[in-house]
CSV table of C-alpha atoms and ligand atoms in Angstrom, one decimal:
chain,number,residue,atom,x,y,z
A,23,UNK,CA,15.6,4.6,71.2
A,24,UNK,CA,12.8,3.2,68.8
A,25,UNK,CA,13.3,1.4,65.3
A,26,UNK,CA,11.2,1.6,62.5
A,27,UNK,CA,11.3,-1.0,60.1
A,28,UNK,CA,10.0,-0.2,56.9
A,29,UNK,CA,9.9,-2.8,54.1
A,30,UNK,CA,8.6,-0.7,51.1
A,31,UNK,CA,9.6,2.5,50.3
A,32,UNK,CA,5.9,3.8,50.2
A,33,UNK,CA,6.1,2.6,54.2
A,34,UNK,CA,9.4,4.8,54.7
A,35,UNK,CA,8.0,7.5,53.1
A,36,UNK,CA,4.9,7.4,55.4
A,37,UNK,CA,6.9,7.1,58.4
A,38,UNK,CA,9.1,10.2,57.7
A,39,UNK,CA,5.9,11.9,56.8
A,40,UNK,CA,4.3,10.8,60.0
A,41,UNK,CA,7.7,11.3,62.5
A,42,UNK,CA,9.4,13.7,60.4
A,43,UNK,CA,12.0,13.9,63.7
A,44,UNK,CA,13.2,10.0,62.7
A,45,UNK,CA,16.4,9.5,61.5
A,46,UNK,CA,17.1,7.7,58.8
A,47,UNK,CA,20.0,4.5,59.0
A,48,UNK,CA,21.6,2.8,56.0
A,49,UNK,CA,24.6,1.0,56.5
A,50,UNK,CA,24.9,2.8,60.0
A,51,UNK,CA,29.0,3.4,58.9
A,52,UNK,CA,28.6,7.5,59.4
A,53,UNK,CA,25.6,7.1,62.1
A,54,UNK,CA,26.1,4.7,64.3
A,55,UNK,CA,29.9,6.1,65.1
A,56,UNK,CA,27.7,9.7,65.9
A,57,UNK,CA,25.5,7.8,68.3
A,58,UNK,CA,28.7,5.6,69.8
A,59,UNK,CA,30.6,8.6,70.6
A,60,UNK,CA,27.1,10.3,72.0
A,61,UNK,CA,27.2,12.9,69.4
A,62,UNK,CA,23.9,12.0,68.5
A,63,UNK,CA,21.3,10.4,70.5
A,64,UNK,CA,18.2,10.1,68.1
A,65,UNK,CA,14.5,9.1,69.8
A,66,UNK,CA,13.5,7.1,66.2
A,67,UNK,CA,15.5,6.0,63.8
A,68,UNK,CA,14.1,4.7,59.9
A,69,UNK,CA,15.9,1.4,59.2
A,70,UNK,CA,16.0,1.5,55.6
A,71,UNK,CA,18.3,-1.5,54.5
A,72,UNK,CA,15.1,-3.5,53.5
A,73,UNK,CA,13.5,-1.2,51.3
A,74,UNK,CA,14.4,-2.4,48.3
A,75,UNK,CA,13.5,0.5,45.7
A,76,UNK,CA,16.4,1.8,47.2
A,77,UNK,CA,18.8,-0.5,46.5
A,78,UNK,CA,19.2,-0.6,43.1
A,79,UNK,CA,20.7,1.1,39.9
A,80,UNK,CA,19.2,1.6,36.1
A,81,UNK,CA,20.9,3.2,32.8
A,82,UNK,CA,18.2,5.1,30.9
A,83,UNK,CA,20.1,5.5,27.6
A,84,UNK,CA,23.4,8.1,29.0
A,85,UNK,CA,21.7,9.1,32.1
A,86,UNK,CA,22.7,6.6,35.0
A,87,UNK,CA,20.7,6.9,38.0
A,88,UNK,CA,22.2,5.3,41.6
A,89,UNK,CA,19.6,4.5,44.2
A,90,UNK,CA,20.9,5.5,47.6
A,91,UNK,CA,21.2,2.0,49.1
A,92,UNK,CA,23.3,0.9,47.1
A,93,UNK,CA,26.7,0.1,49.2
A,94,UNK,CA,30.3,0.5,47.7
A,95,UNK,CA,30.8,-3.1,47.0
A,96,UNK,CA,27.9,-3.4,44.9
A,97,UNK,CA,28.7,-0.1,42.8
A,98,UNK,CA,32.5,-2.1,42.3
A,99,UNK,CA,30.7,-5.3,41.2
A,100,UNK,CA,27.7,-3.6,39.2
A,101,UNK,CA,29.1,-0.9,37.7
A,102,UNK,CA,33.1,-0.9,37.4
A,103,UNK,CA,32.8,0.7,33.7
A,104,UNK,CA,32.0,3.7,35.7
A,105,UNK,CA,35.6,4.4,36.2
A,106,UNK,CA,35.6,7.7,38.9
A,107,UNK,CA,32.8,6.3,40.8
A,108,UNK,CA,34.3,2.7,41.0
A,109,UNK,CA,37.8,4.0,42.4
A,110,UNK,CA,36.2,6.4,44.9
A,111,UNK,CA,34.3,3.5,46.3
A,112,UNK,CA,37.5,1.1,46.0
A,113,UNK,CA,39.1,4.1,48.1
A,114,UNK,CA,36.0,3.9,51.0
A,115,UNK,CA,37.2,2.0,53.9
A,116,UNK,CA,38.0,-1.5,54.3
A,117,UNK,CA,35.9,-4.2,52.9
A,118,UNK,CA,33.6,-3.7,56.0
A,119,UNK,CA,32.7,-0.7,55.4
A,120,UNK,CA,32.2,-1.2,51.8
A,121,UNK,CA,30.0,-4.0,52.3
A,122,UNK,CA,27.5,-1.5,54.3
A,123,UNK,CA,28.3,2.1,53.4
A,124,UNK,CA,26.0,3.5,50.9
A,125,UNK,CA,26.1,6.3,47.9
A,126,UNK,CA,22.9,7.8,50.3
A,127,UNK,CA,25.0,7.8,53.3
A,128,UNK,CA,27.6,9.4,51.8
A,129,UNK,CA,25.1,12.3,50.4
A,130,UNK,CA,23.2,12.5,53.8
A,131,UNK,CA,26.6,13.1,55.5
A,132,UNK,CA,27.6,15.5,53.5
A,133,UNK,CA,31.0,15.4,54.5
A,134,UNK,CA,33.6,17.7,52.3
A,135,UNK,CA,35.7,14.7,53.0
A,136,UNK,CA,32.9,12.2,51.1
A,137,UNK,CA,34.8,10.1,48.7
A,138,UNK,CA,31.5,9.6,46.1
A,139,UNK,CA,30.7,13.7,46.3
A,140,UNK,CA,33.7,14.9,43.8
A,141,UNK,CA,32.3,12.0,41.7
A,142,UNK,CA,28.9,13.3,41.6
A,143,UNK,CA,30.1,16.8,41.6
A,144,UNK,CA,32.1,16.1,38.2
A,145,UNK,CA,29.2,14.7,36.7
A,146,UNK,CA,27.0,17.5,37.4
A,147,UNK,CA,24.8,14.8,39.4
A,148,UNK,CA,21.3,15.8,40.6
A,149,UNK,CA,20.2,14.2,43.8
A,150,UNK,CA,16.9,12.9,43.8
A,151,UNK,CA,14.7,13.6,47.1
A,152,UNK,CA,11.3,12.0,47.6
A,153,UNK,CA,8.7,12.3,50.4
A,154,UNK,CA,5.1,11.5,51.1
A,155,UNK,CA,3.4,14.7,50.3
A,156,UNK,CA,5.2,16.1,47.1
A,157,UNK,CA,6.6,13.0,45.5
A,158,UNK,CA,10.7,13.4,43.6
A,159,UNK,CA,12.2,16.4,43.2
A,160,UNK,CA,15.7,16.6,42.1
A,161,UNK,CA,18.1,18.9,43.1
A,162,UNK,CA,21.4,19.6,42.0
A,163,UNK,CA,24.4,18.5,43.6
A,164,UNK,CA,25.5,22.0,44.9
A,165,UNK,CA,22.4,23.2,45.9
A,166,UNK,CA,21.5,20.0,47.6
A,167,UNK,CA,25.6,20.2,49.5
A,168,UNK,CA,24.6,23.2,51.3
A,169,UNK,CA,27.6,23.3,53.9
A,170,UNK,CA,29.7,21.3,56.0
A,171,UNK,CA,27.6,18.2,57.2
A,172,UNK,CA,24.8,19.9,55.9
A,173,UNK,CA,21.9,19.8,53.2
A,174,UNK,CA,18.9,20.9,51.8
A,175,UNK,CA,16.8,17.7,52.2
A,176,UNK,CA,13.5,18.6,53.8
A,177,UNK,CA,12.7,16.8,57.0
A,178,UNK,CA,10.0,15.1,55.6
A,179,UNK,CA,12.0,13.8,52.7
A,180,UNK,CA,14.5,10.7,51.8
A,181,UNK,CA,17.4,10.6,49.5
A,182,UNK,CA,15.9,8.4,46.6
A,183,UNK,CA,19.3,8.4,44.4
A,184,UNK,CA,21.5,10.3,42.2
A,185,UNK,CA,21.3,10.8,38.7
A,186,UNK,CA,23.6,12.0,35.7
A,187,UNK,CA,25.0,11.6,32.3
A,188,UNK,CA,27.6,9.0,32.3
A,189,UNK,CA,30.8,10.8,30.2
A,190,UNK,CA,32.6,8.8,27.3
A,191,UNK,CA,36.0,9.9,28.2
A,192,UNK,CA,38.8,9.0,30.4
A,193,UNK,CA,38.0,10.0,34.3
A,194,UNK,CA,40.0,9.2,37.6
A,195,UNK,CA,39.1,9.7,41.5
A,196,UNK,CA,42.3,9.8,43.6
A,197,UNK,CA,42.8,10.9,47.2
A,198,UNK,CA,45.4,11.9,49.3
A,199,UNK,CA,45.8,10.4,53.2
A,200,UNK,CA,48.2,9.4,55.7
A,201,UNK,CA,48.2,6.0,54.5
A,202,UNK,CA,46.2,3.7,51.2
A,203,UNK,CA,43.4,2.2,53.4
A,204,UNK,CA,41.2,3.2,56.2
A,205,UNK,CA,41.7,6.9,55.3
A,206,UNK,CA,39.9,10.1,55.1
A,207,UNK,CA,40.7,12.0,52.4
A,208,UNK,CA,43.1,15.0,53.1
A,209,UNK,CA,42.5,16.0,49.3
A,210,UNK,CA,40.7,14.3,46.5
A,211,UNK,CA,40.0,14.6,43.4
A,212,UNK,CA,37.7,13.9,40.1
A,213,UNK,CA,38.9,14.7,36.9
A,214,UNK,CA,36.5,13.5,33.9
A,215,UNK,CA,36.8,14.9,30.1
A,216,UNK,CA,33.9,14.8,28.1
A,217,UNK,CA,35.0,14.7,24.5
A,218,UNK,CA,31.1,14.7,23.3
A,219,UNK,CA,30.5,18.1,24.9
A,220,UNK,CA,34.2,19.2,24.6
A,221,UNK,CA,34.6,19.7,28.3
A,222,UNK,CA,36.7,19.0,30.9
A,223,UNK,CA,35.5,18.6,34.3
A,224,UNK,CA,37.3,18.7,37.9
A,225,UNK,CA,36.0,18.4,41.4
A,226,UNK,CA,37.7,18.5,44.7
A,227,UNK,CA,37.0,17.1,48.4
A,228,UNK,CA,38.2,18.2,51.8
A,229,UNK,CA,39.4,21.8,50.7
A,230,UNK,CA,36.6,24.1,51.0
A,231,UNK,CA,33.0,23.5,53.0
A,232,UNK,CA,31.5,21.4,50.7
A,233,UNK,CA,33.2,19.8,47.3
A,234,UNK,CA,33.8,22.5,44.9
A,235,UNK,CA,34.5,22.3,41.0
A,236,UNK,CA,37.2,24.3,39.5
A,237,UNK,CA,35.4,26.1,36.6
A,238,UNK,CA,38.3,28.5,35.6
A,239,UNK,CA,40.6,25.5,35.3
A,240,UNK,CA,37.8,23.7,33.4
A,241,UNK,CA,37.4,26.4,31.0
A,242,UNK,CA,41.2,26.6,30.6
A,243,UNK,CA,41.9,23.3,29.8
A,244,UNK,CA,38.8,23.1,27.3
A,245,UNK,CA,40.2,26.0,25.1
A,246,UNK,CA,43.9,24.9,25.3
A,247,UNK,CA,42.7,21.2,23.8
A,248,UNK,CA,40.4,23.3,21.5
A,249,UNK,CA,43.3,25.7,20.3
A,250,UNK,CA,45.4,22.6,19.9
A,251,UNK,CA,43.3,20.1,18.1
A,252,UNK,CA,43.2,18.1,20.9
A,253,UNK,CA,39.4,17.2,20.9
A,254,UNK,CA,39.2,16.0,17.2
A,255,UNK,CA,42.9,14.4,17.3
A,256,UNK,CA,43.3,12.9,20.8
A,257,UNK,CA,46.9,11.9,19.6
A,258,UNK,CA,47.5,15.4,19.2
A,259,UNK,CA,50.2,17.1,21.3
A,260,UNK,CA,49.2,19.1,24.5
A,261,UNK,CA,51.3,22.1,24.3
A,262,UNK,CA,54.3,22.8,26.6
A,263,UNK,CA,53.2,24.0,30.1
A,264,UNK,CA,49.6,23.3,29.9
A,265,UNK,CA,49.5,21.0,32.4
A,266,UNK,CA,51.1,23.3,35.0
A,267,UNK,CA,48.6,26.2,34.3
A,268,UNK,CA,45.5,23.7,34.5
A,269,UNK,CA,46.8,22.7,38.1
A,270,UNK,CA,47.5,26.2,39.0
A,271,UNK,CA,44.2,27.0,38.4
A,272,UNK,CA,42.7,24.1,40.0
A,273,UNK,CA,44.5,25.1,43.4
A,274,UNK,CA,43.0,28.4,42.9
A,275,UNK,CA,39.7,27.2,43.3
A,276,UNK,CA,40.5,25.9,46.7
A,277,UNK,CA,39.6,27.4,50.2
A,278,UNK,CA,41.5,24.7,52.3
A,279,UNK,CA,42.3,25.2,56.2
A,280,UNK,CA,44.8,23.9,58.7
A,281,UNK,CA,43.2,21.0,60.6
A,282,UNK,CA,44.3,17.6,62.4
A,283,UNK,CA,44.7,15.9,59.1
A,284,UNK,CA,46.7,18.6,56.8
A,285,UNK,CA,47.9,22.0,56.7
A,286,UNK,CA,45.9,24.2,54.2
A,287,UNK,CA,49.9,24.7,52.3
A,288,UNK,CA,50.1,20.7,52.0
A,289,UNK,CA,46.5,20.8,50.6
A,290,UNK,CA,47.3,23.5,47.9
A,291,UNK,CA,50.4,21.2,47.1
A,292,UNK,CA,48.0,17.9,46.9
A,293,UNK,CA,45.6,19.4,44.5
A,294,UNK,CA,48.5,20.7,42.5
A,295,UNK,CA,50.0,17.1,42.3
A,296,UNK,CA,46.6,15.4,41.8
A,297,UNK,CA,45.6,17.7,39.5
A,298,UNK,CA,48.7,17.2,37.2
A,299,UNK,CA,48.5,13.3,37.3
A,300,UNK,CA,45.0,13.3,37.0
A,301,UNK,CA,45.2,15.3,33.7
A,302,UNK,CA,48.4,13.1,32.6
A,303,UNK,CA,46.6,10.1,32.8
A,304,UNK,CA,43.6,11.0,31.0
A,305,UNK,CA,45.5,12.7,28.1
A,306,UNK,CA,47.7,9.4,28.2
A,307,UNK,CA,44.9,7.2,27.6
A,308,UNK,CA,43.1,9.0,25.1
A,309,UNK,CA,46.4,8.9,22.7
A,310,UNK,CA,47.1,5.2,23.2
A,311,UNK,CA,43.0,4.7,22.3
A,312,UNK,CA,43.8,6.7,19.4
A,313,UNK,CA,47.2,4.7,18.5
A,314,UNK,CA,45.6,0.9,19.1
A,315,UNK,CA,42.0,2.2,17.4
B,407,FAD,C1,36.0,3.1,59.2
B,407,FAD,C2,35.7,4.0,58.9
B,407,FAD,C3,35.9,4.4,57.5
B,407,FAD,C4,35.2,4.7,56.7
B,407,FAD,N1,35.9,5.4,55.5
B,407,FAD,C5,35.4,6.3,54.4
B,407,FAD,C6,36.5,6.5,53.2
B,407,FAD,O1,37.2,6.2,53.0
B,407,FAD,N2,35.4,7.4,52.4
B,407,FAD,C7,34.1,7.9,52.9
B,407,FAD,O2,34.0,8.9,51.9
B,407,FAD,N3,33.8,7.7,53.6
B,407,FAD,C8,34.3,6.8,54.8
B,407,FAD,N4,33.4,6.3,55.9
B,407,FAD,C9,32.1,6.9,56.5
B,407,FAD,C10,30.9,6.4,55.7
B,407,FAD,O3,31.5,5.4,55.5
B,407,FAD,C11,30.2,7.0,54.6
B,407,FAD,O4,30.1,8.0,54.8
B,407,FAD,C12,29.1,6.1,54.3
B,407,FAD,O5,28.8,6.5,52.3
B,407,FAD,C13,28.1,5.9,54.8
B,407,FAD,O6,26.8,5.4,54.1
B,407,FAD,P1,25.9,4.8,55.5
B,407,FAD,O7,24.6,3.8,54.4
B,407,FAD,O8,26.5,4.2,56.5
B,407,FAD,O9,25.3,5.8,56.4
B,407,FAD,P2,24.4,5.8,57.4
B,407,FAD,O10,25.4,6.1,58.5
B,407,FAD,O11,23.6,5.1,57.6
B,407,FAD,O12,24.1,7.3,57.3
B,407,FAD,C14,24.8,8.5,57.3
B,407,FAD,C15,23.9,9.6,57.4
B,407,FAD,O13,23.0,9.9,56.1
B,407,FAD,C16,21.5,9.7,56.1
B,407,FAD,N5,20.9,8.6,55.2
B,407,FAD,C17,21.3,7.5,55.1
B,407,FAD,N6,20.6,7.3,53.8
B,407,FAD,C18,19.7,8.4,53.6
B,407,FAD,C19,18.6,7.9,52.7
B,407,FAD,N7,18.4,7.2,51.8
B,407,FAD,N8,17.9,9.4,53.0
B,407,FAD,C20,17.9,10.6,54.0
B,407,FAD,N9,19.1,10.4,54.7
B,407,FAD,C21,19.8,9.1,54.5
B,407,FAD,C22,21.4,9.2,57.8
B,407,FAD,O14,20.4,9.8,58.5
B,407,FAD,C23,22.8,10.1,58.5
B,407,FAD,O15,22.5,11.1,58.5
B,407,FAD,C24,33.8,5.4,56.8
B,407,FAD,C25,33.5,5.5,58.1
B,407,FAD,C26,33.9,4.2,59.0
B,407,FAD,C27,33.2,4.0,60.3
């Protein structure tokens, strides 16, 4: 196996252009498992760990750009204010995996159980791709994640990172698994309120071939908050039955299957519980803020 060692993004892109079959490797926490189990045997690897341009983040106004090479450990340390992203990062693997595993690797693997992906989906993130021939292009998250472990990246492209508008309201990431650490999600859910745009966002992992949003649930909740005056007055009571009705609509957006990690019926139940919990947390957080401010 040949391993290419670019030191700059320019070198990495030139290598990917001349050898599009070369497989990028970042933390290796997905790819090395594939290689160890003989599920993949790439002839050429491009090791991206020395490419500093990938391992950075920046905030331009309210737009956050996170480079593909940012590890979960760094996301937790450097961007704790991005609550859902930090909570998702904290839930990944073990400290060793969080020190190596990257956002770009989670995107590249495109597993429906990837923990960062519901967070990106809830934020309507765009994935930024780059090639030597065409430069940068941005693709909405749902045009990038096209199937189980399938993306729309072209052979000569690398994932540069992801970009999204930082949201001002409460947000959370939660995950159900067989234990608290080192676990692949049986179900995951990212919930976010965007009081500025008066919208609610909910995205789910491990319940369909790709991460999905629940647009009907989101529209229902936004309208319920409007009717009850919750957008204008965070302390206003949420009408009885709203939380349950919202959760039912979230469940309706899922297409779970039975597999080794859980049955479809269990997944639907777990989604219902997580959706109710996430909404109650968010409503409680806004009400508390309204009380103390
Ligand atoms: C013990 C263990 C526990 C784990 N726990 C979790 C968990 O709880 N949650 C979770 O979501 N995942 C988990 N994972 C999976 C893995 O850690 C994550 O998916 C991680 O984000 C992968 O990042 P990486 O940098 O290691 O990717 P790599 O293995 O280096 O690469 C993964 C894929 O992305 C591609 N790729 C990487 N970077 C780029 C780039 N810049 N441009 C184009 N393609 C690129 C690679 O070619 C490859 O196809 C776990 C893995 C292990 C081994």
